[in-house]
mmCIF file with all atom_site columns, C-alpha atoms in Angstrom:
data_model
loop_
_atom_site.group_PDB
_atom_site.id
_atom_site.type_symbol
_atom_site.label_atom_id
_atom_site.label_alt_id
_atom_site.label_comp_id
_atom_site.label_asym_id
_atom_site.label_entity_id
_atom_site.label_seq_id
_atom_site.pdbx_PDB_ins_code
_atom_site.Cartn_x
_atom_site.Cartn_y
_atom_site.Cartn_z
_atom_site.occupancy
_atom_site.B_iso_or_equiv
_atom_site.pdbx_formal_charge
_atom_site.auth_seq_id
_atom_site.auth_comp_id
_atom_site.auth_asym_id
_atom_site.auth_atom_id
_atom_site.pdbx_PDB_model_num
ATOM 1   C CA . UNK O 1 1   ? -282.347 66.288 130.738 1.00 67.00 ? 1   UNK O CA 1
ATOM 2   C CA . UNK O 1 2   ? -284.816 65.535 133.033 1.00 85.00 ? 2   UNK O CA 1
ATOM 3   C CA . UNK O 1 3   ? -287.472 67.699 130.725 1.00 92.00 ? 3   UNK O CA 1
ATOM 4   C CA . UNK O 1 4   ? -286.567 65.500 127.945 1.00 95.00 ? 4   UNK O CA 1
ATOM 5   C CA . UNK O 1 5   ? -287.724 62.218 129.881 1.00 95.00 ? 5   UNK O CA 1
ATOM 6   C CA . UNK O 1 6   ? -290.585 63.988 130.992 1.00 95.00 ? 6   UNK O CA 1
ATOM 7   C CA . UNK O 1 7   ? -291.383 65.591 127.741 1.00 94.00 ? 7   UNK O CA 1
ATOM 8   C CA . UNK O 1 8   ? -290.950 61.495 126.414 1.00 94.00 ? 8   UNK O CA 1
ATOM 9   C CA . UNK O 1 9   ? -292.943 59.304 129.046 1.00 94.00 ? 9   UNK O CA 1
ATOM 10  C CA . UNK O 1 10  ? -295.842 62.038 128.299 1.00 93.00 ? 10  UNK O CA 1
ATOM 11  C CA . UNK O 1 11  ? -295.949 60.386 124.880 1.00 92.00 ? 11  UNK O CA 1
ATOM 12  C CA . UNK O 1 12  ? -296.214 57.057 125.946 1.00 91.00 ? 12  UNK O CA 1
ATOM 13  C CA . UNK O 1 13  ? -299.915 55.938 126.567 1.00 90.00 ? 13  UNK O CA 1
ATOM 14  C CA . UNK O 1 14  ? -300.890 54.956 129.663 1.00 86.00 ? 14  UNK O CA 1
ATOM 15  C CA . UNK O 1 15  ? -301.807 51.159 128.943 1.00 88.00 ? 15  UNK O CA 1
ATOM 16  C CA . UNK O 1 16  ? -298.462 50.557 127.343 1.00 90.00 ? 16  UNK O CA 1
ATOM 17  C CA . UNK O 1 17  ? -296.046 48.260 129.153 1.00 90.00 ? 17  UNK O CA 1
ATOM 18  C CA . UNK O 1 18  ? -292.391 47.853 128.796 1.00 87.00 ? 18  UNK O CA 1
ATOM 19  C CA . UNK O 1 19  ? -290.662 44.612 127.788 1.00 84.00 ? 19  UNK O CA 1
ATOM 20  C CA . UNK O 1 20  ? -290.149 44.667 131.690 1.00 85.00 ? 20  UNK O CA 1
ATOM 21  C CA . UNK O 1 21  ? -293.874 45.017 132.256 1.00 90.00 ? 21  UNK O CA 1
ATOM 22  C CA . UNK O 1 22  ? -293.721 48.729 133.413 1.00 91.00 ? 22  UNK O CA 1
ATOM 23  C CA . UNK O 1 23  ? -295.977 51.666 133.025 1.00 93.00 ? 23  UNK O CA 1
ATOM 24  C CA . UNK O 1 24  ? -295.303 55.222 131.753 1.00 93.00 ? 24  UNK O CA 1
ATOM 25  C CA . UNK O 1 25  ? -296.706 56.279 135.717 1.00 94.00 ? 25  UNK O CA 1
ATOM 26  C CA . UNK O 1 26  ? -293.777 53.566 137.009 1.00 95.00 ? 26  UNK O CA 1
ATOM 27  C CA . UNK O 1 27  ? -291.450 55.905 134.914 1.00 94.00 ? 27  UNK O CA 1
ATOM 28  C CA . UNK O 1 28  ? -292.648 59.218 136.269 1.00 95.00 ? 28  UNK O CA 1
ATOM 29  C CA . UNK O 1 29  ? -291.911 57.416 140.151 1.00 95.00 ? 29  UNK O CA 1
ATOM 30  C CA . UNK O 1 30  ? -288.034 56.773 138.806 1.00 95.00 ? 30  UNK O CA 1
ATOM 31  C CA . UNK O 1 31  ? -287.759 60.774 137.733 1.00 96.00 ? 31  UNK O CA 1
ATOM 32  C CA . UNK O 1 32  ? -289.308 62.022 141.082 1.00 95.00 ? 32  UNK O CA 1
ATOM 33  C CA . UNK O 1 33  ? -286.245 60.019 142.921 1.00 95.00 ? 33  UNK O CA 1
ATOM 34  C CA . UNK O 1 34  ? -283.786 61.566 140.156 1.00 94.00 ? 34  UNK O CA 1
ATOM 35  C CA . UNK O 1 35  ? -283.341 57.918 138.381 1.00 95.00 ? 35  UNK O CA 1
ATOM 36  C CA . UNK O 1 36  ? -282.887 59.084 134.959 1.00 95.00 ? 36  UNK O CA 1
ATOM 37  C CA . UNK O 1 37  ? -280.993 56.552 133.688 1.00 96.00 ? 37  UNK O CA 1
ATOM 38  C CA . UNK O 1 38  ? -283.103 53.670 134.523 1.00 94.00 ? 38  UNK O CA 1
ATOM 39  C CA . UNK O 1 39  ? -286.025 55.700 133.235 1.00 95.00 ? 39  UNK O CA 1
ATOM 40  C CA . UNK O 1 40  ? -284.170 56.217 130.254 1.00 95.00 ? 40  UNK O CA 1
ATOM 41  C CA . UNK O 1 41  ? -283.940 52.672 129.935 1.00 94.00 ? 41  UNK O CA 1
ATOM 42  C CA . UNK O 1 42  ? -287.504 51.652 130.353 1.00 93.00 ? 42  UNK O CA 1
ATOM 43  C CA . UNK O 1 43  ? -288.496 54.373 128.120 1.00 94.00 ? 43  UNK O CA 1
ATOM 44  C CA . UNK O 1 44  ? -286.324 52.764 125.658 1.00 93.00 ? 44  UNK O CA 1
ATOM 45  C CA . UNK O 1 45  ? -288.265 49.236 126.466 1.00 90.00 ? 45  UNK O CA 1
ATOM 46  C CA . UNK O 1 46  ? -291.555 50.275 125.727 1.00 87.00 ? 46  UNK O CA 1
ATOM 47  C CA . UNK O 1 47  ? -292.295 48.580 121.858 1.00 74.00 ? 47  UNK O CA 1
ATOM 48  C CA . UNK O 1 48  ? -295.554 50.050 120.193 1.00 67.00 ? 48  UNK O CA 1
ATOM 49  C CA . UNK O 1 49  ? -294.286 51.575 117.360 1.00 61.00 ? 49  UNK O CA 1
ATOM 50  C CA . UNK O 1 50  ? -297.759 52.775 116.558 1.00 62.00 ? 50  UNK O CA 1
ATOM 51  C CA . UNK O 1 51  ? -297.336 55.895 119.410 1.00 68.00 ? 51  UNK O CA 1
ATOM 52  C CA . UNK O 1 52  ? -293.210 55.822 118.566 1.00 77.00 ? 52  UNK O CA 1
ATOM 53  C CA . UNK O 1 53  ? -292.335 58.798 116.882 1.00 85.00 ? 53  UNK O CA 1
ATOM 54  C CA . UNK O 1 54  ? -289.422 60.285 115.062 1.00 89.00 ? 54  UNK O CA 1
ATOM 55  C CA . UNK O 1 55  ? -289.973 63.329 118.557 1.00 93.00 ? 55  UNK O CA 1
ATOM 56  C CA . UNK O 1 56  ? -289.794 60.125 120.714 1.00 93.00 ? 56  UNK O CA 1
ATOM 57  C CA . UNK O 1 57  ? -286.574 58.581 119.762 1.00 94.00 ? 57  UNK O CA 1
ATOM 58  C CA . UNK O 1 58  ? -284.918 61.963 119.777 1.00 95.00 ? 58  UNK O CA 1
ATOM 59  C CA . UNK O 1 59  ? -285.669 62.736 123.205 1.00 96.00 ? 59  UNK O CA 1
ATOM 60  C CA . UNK O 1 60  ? -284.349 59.482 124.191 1.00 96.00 ? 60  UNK O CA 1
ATOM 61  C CA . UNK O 1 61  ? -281.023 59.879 121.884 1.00 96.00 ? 61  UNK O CA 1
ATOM 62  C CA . UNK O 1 62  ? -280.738 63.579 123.789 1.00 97.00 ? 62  UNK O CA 1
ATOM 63  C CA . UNK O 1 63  ? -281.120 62.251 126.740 1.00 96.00 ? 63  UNK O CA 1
ATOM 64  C CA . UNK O 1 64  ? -278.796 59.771 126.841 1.00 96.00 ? 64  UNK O CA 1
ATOM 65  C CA . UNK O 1 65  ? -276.214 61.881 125.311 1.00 96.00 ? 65  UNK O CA 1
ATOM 66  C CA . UNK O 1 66  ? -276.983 64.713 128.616 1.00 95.00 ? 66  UNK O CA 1
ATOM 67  C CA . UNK O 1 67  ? -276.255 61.585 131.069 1.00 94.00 ? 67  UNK O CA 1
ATOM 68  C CA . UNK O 1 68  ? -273.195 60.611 128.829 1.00 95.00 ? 68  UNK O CA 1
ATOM 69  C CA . UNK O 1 69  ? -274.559 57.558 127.938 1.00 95.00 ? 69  UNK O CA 1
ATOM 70  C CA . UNK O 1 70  ? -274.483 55.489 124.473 1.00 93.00 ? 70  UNK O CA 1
ATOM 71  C CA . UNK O 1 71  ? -277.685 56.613 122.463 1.00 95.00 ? 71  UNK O CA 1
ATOM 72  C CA . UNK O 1 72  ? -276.321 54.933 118.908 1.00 94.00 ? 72  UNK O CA 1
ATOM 73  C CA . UNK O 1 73  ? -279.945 52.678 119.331 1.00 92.00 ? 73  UNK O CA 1
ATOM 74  C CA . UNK O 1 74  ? -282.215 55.402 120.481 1.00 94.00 ? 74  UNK O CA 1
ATOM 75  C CA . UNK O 1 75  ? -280.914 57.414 117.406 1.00 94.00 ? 75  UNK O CA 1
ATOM 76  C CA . UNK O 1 76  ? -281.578 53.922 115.016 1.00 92.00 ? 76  UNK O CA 1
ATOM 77  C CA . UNK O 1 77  ? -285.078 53.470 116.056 1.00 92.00 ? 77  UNK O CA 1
ATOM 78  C CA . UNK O 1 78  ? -285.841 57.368 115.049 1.00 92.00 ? 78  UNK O CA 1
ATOM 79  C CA . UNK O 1 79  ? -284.548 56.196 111.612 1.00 91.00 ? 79  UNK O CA 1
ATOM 80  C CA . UNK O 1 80  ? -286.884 53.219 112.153 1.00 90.00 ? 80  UNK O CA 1
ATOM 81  C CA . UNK O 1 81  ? -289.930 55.463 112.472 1.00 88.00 ? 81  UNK O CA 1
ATOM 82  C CA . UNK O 1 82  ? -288.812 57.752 109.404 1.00 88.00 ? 82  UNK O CA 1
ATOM 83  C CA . UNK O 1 83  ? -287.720 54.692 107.053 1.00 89.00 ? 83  UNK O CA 1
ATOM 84  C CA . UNK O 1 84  ? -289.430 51.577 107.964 1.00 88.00 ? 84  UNK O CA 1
ATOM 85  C CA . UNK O 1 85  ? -288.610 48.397 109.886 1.00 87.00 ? 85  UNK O CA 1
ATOM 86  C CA . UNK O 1 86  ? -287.137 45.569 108.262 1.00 94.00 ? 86  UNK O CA 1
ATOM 87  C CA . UNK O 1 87  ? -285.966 42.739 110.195 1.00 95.00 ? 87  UNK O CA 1
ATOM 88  C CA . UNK O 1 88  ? -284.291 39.827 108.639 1.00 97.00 ? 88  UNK O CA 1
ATOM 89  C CA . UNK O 1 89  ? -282.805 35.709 109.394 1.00 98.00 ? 89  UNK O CA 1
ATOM 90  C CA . UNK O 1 90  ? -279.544 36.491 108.434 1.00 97.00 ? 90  UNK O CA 1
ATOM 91  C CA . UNK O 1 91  ? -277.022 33.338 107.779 1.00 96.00 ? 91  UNK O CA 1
ATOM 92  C CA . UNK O 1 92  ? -273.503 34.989 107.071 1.00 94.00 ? 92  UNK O CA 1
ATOM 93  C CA . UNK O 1 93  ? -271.320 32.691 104.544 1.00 92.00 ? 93  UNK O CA 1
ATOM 94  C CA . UNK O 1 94  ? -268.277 30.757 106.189 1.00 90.00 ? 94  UNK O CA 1
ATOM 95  C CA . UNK O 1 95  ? -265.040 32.647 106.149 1.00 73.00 ? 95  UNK O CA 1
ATOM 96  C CA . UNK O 1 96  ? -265.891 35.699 103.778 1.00 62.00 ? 96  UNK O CA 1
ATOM 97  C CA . UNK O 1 97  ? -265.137 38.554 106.267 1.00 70.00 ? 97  UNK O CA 1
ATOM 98  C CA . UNK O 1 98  ? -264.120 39.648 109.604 1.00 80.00 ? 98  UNK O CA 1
ATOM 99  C CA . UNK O 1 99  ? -266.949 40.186 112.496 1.00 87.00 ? 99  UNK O CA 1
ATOM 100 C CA . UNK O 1 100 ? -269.391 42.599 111.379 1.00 87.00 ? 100 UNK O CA 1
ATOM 101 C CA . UNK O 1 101 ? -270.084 45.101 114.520 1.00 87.00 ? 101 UNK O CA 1
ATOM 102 C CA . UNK O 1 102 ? -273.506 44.967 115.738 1.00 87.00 ? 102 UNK O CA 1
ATOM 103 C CA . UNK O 1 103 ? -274.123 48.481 115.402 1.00 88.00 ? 103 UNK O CA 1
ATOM 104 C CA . UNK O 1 104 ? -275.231 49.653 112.741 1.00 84.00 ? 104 UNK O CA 1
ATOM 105 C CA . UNK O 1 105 ? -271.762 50.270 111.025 1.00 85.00 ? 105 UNK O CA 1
ATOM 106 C CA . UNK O 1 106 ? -271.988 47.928 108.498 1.00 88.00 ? 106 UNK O CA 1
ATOM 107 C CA . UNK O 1 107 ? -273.883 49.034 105.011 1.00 92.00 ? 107 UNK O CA 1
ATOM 108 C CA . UNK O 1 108 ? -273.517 46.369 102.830 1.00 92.00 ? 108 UNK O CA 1
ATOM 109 C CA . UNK O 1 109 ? -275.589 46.171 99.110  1.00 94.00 ? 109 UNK O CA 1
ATOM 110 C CA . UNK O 1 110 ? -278.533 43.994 99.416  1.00 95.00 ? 110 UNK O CA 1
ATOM 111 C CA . UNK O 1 111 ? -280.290 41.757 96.249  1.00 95.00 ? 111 UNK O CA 1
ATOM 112 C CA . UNK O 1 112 ? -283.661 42.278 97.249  1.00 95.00 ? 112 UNK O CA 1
ATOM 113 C CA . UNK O 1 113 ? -285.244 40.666 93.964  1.00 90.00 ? 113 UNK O CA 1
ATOM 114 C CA . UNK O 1 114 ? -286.311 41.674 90.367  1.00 87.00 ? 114 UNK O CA 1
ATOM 115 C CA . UNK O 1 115 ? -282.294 42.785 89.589  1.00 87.00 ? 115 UNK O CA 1
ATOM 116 C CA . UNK O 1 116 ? -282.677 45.058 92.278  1.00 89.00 ? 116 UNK O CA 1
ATOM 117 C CA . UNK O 1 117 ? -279.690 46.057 94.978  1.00 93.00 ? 117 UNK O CA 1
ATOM 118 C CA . UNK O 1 118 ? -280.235 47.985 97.606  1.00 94.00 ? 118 UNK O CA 1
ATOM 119 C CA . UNK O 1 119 ? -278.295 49.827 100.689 1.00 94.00 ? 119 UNK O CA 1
ATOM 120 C CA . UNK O 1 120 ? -279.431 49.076 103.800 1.00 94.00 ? 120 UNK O CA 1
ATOM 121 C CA . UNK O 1 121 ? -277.144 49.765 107.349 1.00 94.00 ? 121 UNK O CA 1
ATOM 122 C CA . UNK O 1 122 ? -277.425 46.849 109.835 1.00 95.00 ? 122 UNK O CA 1
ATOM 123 C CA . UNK O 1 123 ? -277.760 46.326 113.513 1.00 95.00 ? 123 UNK O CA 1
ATOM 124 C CA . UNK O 1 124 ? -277.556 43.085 114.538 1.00 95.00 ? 124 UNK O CA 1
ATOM 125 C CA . UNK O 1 125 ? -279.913 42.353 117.478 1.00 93.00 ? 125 UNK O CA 1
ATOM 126 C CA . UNK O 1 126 ? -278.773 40.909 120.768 1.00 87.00 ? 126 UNK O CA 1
ATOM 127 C CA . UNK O 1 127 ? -274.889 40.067 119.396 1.00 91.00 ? 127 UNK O CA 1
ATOM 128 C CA . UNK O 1 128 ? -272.027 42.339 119.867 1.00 92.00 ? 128 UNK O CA 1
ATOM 129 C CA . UNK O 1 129 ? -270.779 41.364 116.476 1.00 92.00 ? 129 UNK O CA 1
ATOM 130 C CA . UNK O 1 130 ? -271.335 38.337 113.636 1.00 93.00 ? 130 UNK O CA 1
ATOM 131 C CA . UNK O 1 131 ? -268.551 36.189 112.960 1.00 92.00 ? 131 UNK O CA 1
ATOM 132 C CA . UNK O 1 132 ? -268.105 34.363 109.671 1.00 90.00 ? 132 UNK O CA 1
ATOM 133 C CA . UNK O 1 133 ? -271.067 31.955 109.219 1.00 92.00 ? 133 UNK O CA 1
ATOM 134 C CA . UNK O 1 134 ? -272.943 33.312 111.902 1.00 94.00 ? 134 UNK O CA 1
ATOM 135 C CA . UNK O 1 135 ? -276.490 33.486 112.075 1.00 96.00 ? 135 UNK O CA 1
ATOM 136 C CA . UNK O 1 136 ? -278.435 36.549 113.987 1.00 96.00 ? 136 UNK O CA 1
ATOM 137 C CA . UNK O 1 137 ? -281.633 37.950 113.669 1.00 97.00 ? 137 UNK O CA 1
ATOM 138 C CA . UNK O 1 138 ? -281.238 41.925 111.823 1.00 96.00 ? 138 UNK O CA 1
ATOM 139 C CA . UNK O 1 139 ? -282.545 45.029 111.938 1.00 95.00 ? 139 UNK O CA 1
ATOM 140 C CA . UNK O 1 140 ? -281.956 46.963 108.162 1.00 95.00 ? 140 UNK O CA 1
ATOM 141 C CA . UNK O 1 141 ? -282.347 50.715 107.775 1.00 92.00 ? 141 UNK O CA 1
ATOM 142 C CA . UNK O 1 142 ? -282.813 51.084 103.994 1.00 91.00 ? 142 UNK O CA 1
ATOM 143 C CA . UNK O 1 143 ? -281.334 53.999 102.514 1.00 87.00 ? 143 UNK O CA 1
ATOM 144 C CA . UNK O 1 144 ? -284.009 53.830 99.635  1.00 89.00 ? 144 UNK O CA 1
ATOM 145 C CA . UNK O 1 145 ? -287.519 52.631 101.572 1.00 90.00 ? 145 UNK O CA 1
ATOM 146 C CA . UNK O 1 146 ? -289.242 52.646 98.210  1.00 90.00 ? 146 UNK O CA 1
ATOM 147 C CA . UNK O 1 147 ? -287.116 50.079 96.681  1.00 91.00 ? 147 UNK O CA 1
ATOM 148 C CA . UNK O 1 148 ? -287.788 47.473 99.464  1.00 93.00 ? 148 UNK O CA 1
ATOM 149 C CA . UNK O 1 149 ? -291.698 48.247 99.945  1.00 90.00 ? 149 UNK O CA 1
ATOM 150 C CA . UNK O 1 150 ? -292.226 44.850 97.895  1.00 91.00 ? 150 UNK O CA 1
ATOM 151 C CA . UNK O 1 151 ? -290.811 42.862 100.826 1.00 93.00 ? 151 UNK O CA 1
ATOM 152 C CA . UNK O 1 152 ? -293.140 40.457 102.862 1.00 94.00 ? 152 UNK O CA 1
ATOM 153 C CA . UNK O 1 153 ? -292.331 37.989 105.618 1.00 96.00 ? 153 UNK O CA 1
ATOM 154 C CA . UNK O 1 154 ? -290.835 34.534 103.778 1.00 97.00 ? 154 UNK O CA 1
ATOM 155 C CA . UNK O 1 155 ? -288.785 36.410 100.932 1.00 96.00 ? 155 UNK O CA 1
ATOM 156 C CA . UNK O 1 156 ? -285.410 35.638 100.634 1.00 97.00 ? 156 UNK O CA 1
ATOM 157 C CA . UNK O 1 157 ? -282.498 38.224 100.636 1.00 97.00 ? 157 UNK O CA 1
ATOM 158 C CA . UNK O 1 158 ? -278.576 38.249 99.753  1.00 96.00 ? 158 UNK O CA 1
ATOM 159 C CA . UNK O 1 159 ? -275.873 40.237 100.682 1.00 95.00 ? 159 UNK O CA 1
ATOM 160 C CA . UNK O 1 160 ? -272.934 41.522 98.984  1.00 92.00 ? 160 UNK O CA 1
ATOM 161 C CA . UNK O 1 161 ? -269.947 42.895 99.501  1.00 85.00 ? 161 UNK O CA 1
ATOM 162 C CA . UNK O 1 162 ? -268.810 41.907 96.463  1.00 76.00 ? 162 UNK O CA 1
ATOM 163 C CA . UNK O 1 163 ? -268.399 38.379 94.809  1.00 77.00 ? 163 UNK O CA 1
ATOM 164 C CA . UNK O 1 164 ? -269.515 35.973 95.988  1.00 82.00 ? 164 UNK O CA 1
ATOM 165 C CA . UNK O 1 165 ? -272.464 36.281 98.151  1.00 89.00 ? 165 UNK O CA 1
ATOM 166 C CA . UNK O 1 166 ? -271.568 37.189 101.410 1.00 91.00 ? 166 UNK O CA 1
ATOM 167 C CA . UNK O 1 167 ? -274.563 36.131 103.336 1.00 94.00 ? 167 UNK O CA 1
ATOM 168 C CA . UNK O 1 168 ? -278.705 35.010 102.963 1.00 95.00 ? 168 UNK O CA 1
ATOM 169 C CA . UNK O 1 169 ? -281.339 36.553 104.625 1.00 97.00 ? 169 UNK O CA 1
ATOM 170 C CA . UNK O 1 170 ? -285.076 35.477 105.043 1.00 98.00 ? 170 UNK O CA 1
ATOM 171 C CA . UNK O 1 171 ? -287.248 38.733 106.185 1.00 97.00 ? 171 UNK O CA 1
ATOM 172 C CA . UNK O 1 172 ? -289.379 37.983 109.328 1.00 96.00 ? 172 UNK O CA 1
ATOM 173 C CA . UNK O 1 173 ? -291.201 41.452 109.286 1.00 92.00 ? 173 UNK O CA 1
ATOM 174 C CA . UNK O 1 174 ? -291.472 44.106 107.259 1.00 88.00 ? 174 UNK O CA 1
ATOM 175 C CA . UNK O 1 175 ? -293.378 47.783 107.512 1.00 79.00 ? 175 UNK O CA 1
ATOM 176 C CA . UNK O 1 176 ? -292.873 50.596 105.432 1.00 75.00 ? 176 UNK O CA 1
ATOM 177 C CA . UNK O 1 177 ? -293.489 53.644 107.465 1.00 68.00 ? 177 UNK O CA 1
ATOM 178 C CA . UNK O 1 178 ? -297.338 54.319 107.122 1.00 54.00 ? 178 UNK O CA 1
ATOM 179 C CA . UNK O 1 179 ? -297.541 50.317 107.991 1.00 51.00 ? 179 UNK O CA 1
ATOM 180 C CA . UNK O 1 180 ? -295.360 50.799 110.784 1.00 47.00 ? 180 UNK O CA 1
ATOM 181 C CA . UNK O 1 181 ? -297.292 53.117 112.687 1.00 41.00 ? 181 UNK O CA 1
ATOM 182 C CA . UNK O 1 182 ? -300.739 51.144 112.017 1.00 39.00 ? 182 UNK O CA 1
ATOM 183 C CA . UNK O 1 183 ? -299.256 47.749 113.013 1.00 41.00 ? 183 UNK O CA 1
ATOM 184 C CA . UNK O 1 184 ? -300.131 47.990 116.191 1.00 37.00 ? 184 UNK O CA 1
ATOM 185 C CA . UNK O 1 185 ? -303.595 50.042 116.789 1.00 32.00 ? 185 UNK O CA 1
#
């Protein structure tokens, strides 16, 4: 386990900073003392998708899994880096479901314009769950990138699970894989 963080903090690049304002060497210090799990967690604060690979994420998710620890969101931000990142505004409709559970359970079909629906699996950020005419910001996984590549910042979104719509969505950002990893250089 401890090979896995190394193997991961020697992908990070040296100016990147955590969300916490940390460094990859501030990592390195917490594995000489043996404190995996808080290096696990600023490795998983670091945002540059640019360096983030598919390799990345699954070091993390391995990781985590070797300290017994949840690594559900280490394993969606891999698919992130494979499929795109889509986040969305999403405002559920008033009494059409029960909670939906933040992570990443739900799949619901998705109007994403021109006739088109989509799949996409959600994980709602910074909630445990969405109640009934809720509002949370998203993150969608699409099962079919190609189909949402279309998408910018501003378009509207519905989902279904059937009739009638069960909630609108107005995308905030949007990059389709090759996108994803330039965003940021």
């Amino acid at each position: 386990m401890t090979e896995l963080l190394r193997c991961a903090v020697a992908l990070v690049p040296g100016d990147a900073r955590s969300d916490a304002g940390c460094t990859s060497a501030d990592v390195r210090e917490y594995l000489e003392h043996d404190e995996w799990e808080i290096a696990l967690d600023l490795l998983g604060d670091f945002d540059g998708i640019a360096w983030q690979t598919s390799e990345y994420w699954k070091l993390l998710a391995a990781a985590a899994e070797e300290l017994y620890l949840p690594s559900k969101w280490f394993h969606w931000r891999e698919a992130e880096t494979r499929l795109g990142l889509i986040r969305a505004d999403l405002q559920l409709v008033p009494s059409t479901r029960n909670p939906i559970p933040a992570q990443g359970v739900l799949r619901p079909l998705w109007h994403v314009g021109g006739g088109d629906y989509r799949v996409a699996r959600m994980w709602i950020e910074s909630k445990p769950e969405l109640e009934a005419g809720g509002r949370a910001i998203v993150r969608l996984t699409a099962l079919s990138p190609e189909g949402w590549r279309h998408l910018v910042p501003g378009d509207v979104i519905t989902m279904h699970e059937g009739q009638p719509v069960a909630g609108t969505a107005t995308v905030i950002e949007y990059a389709s894989v090759g996108e994803t990893r330039q965003r940021d250089r």
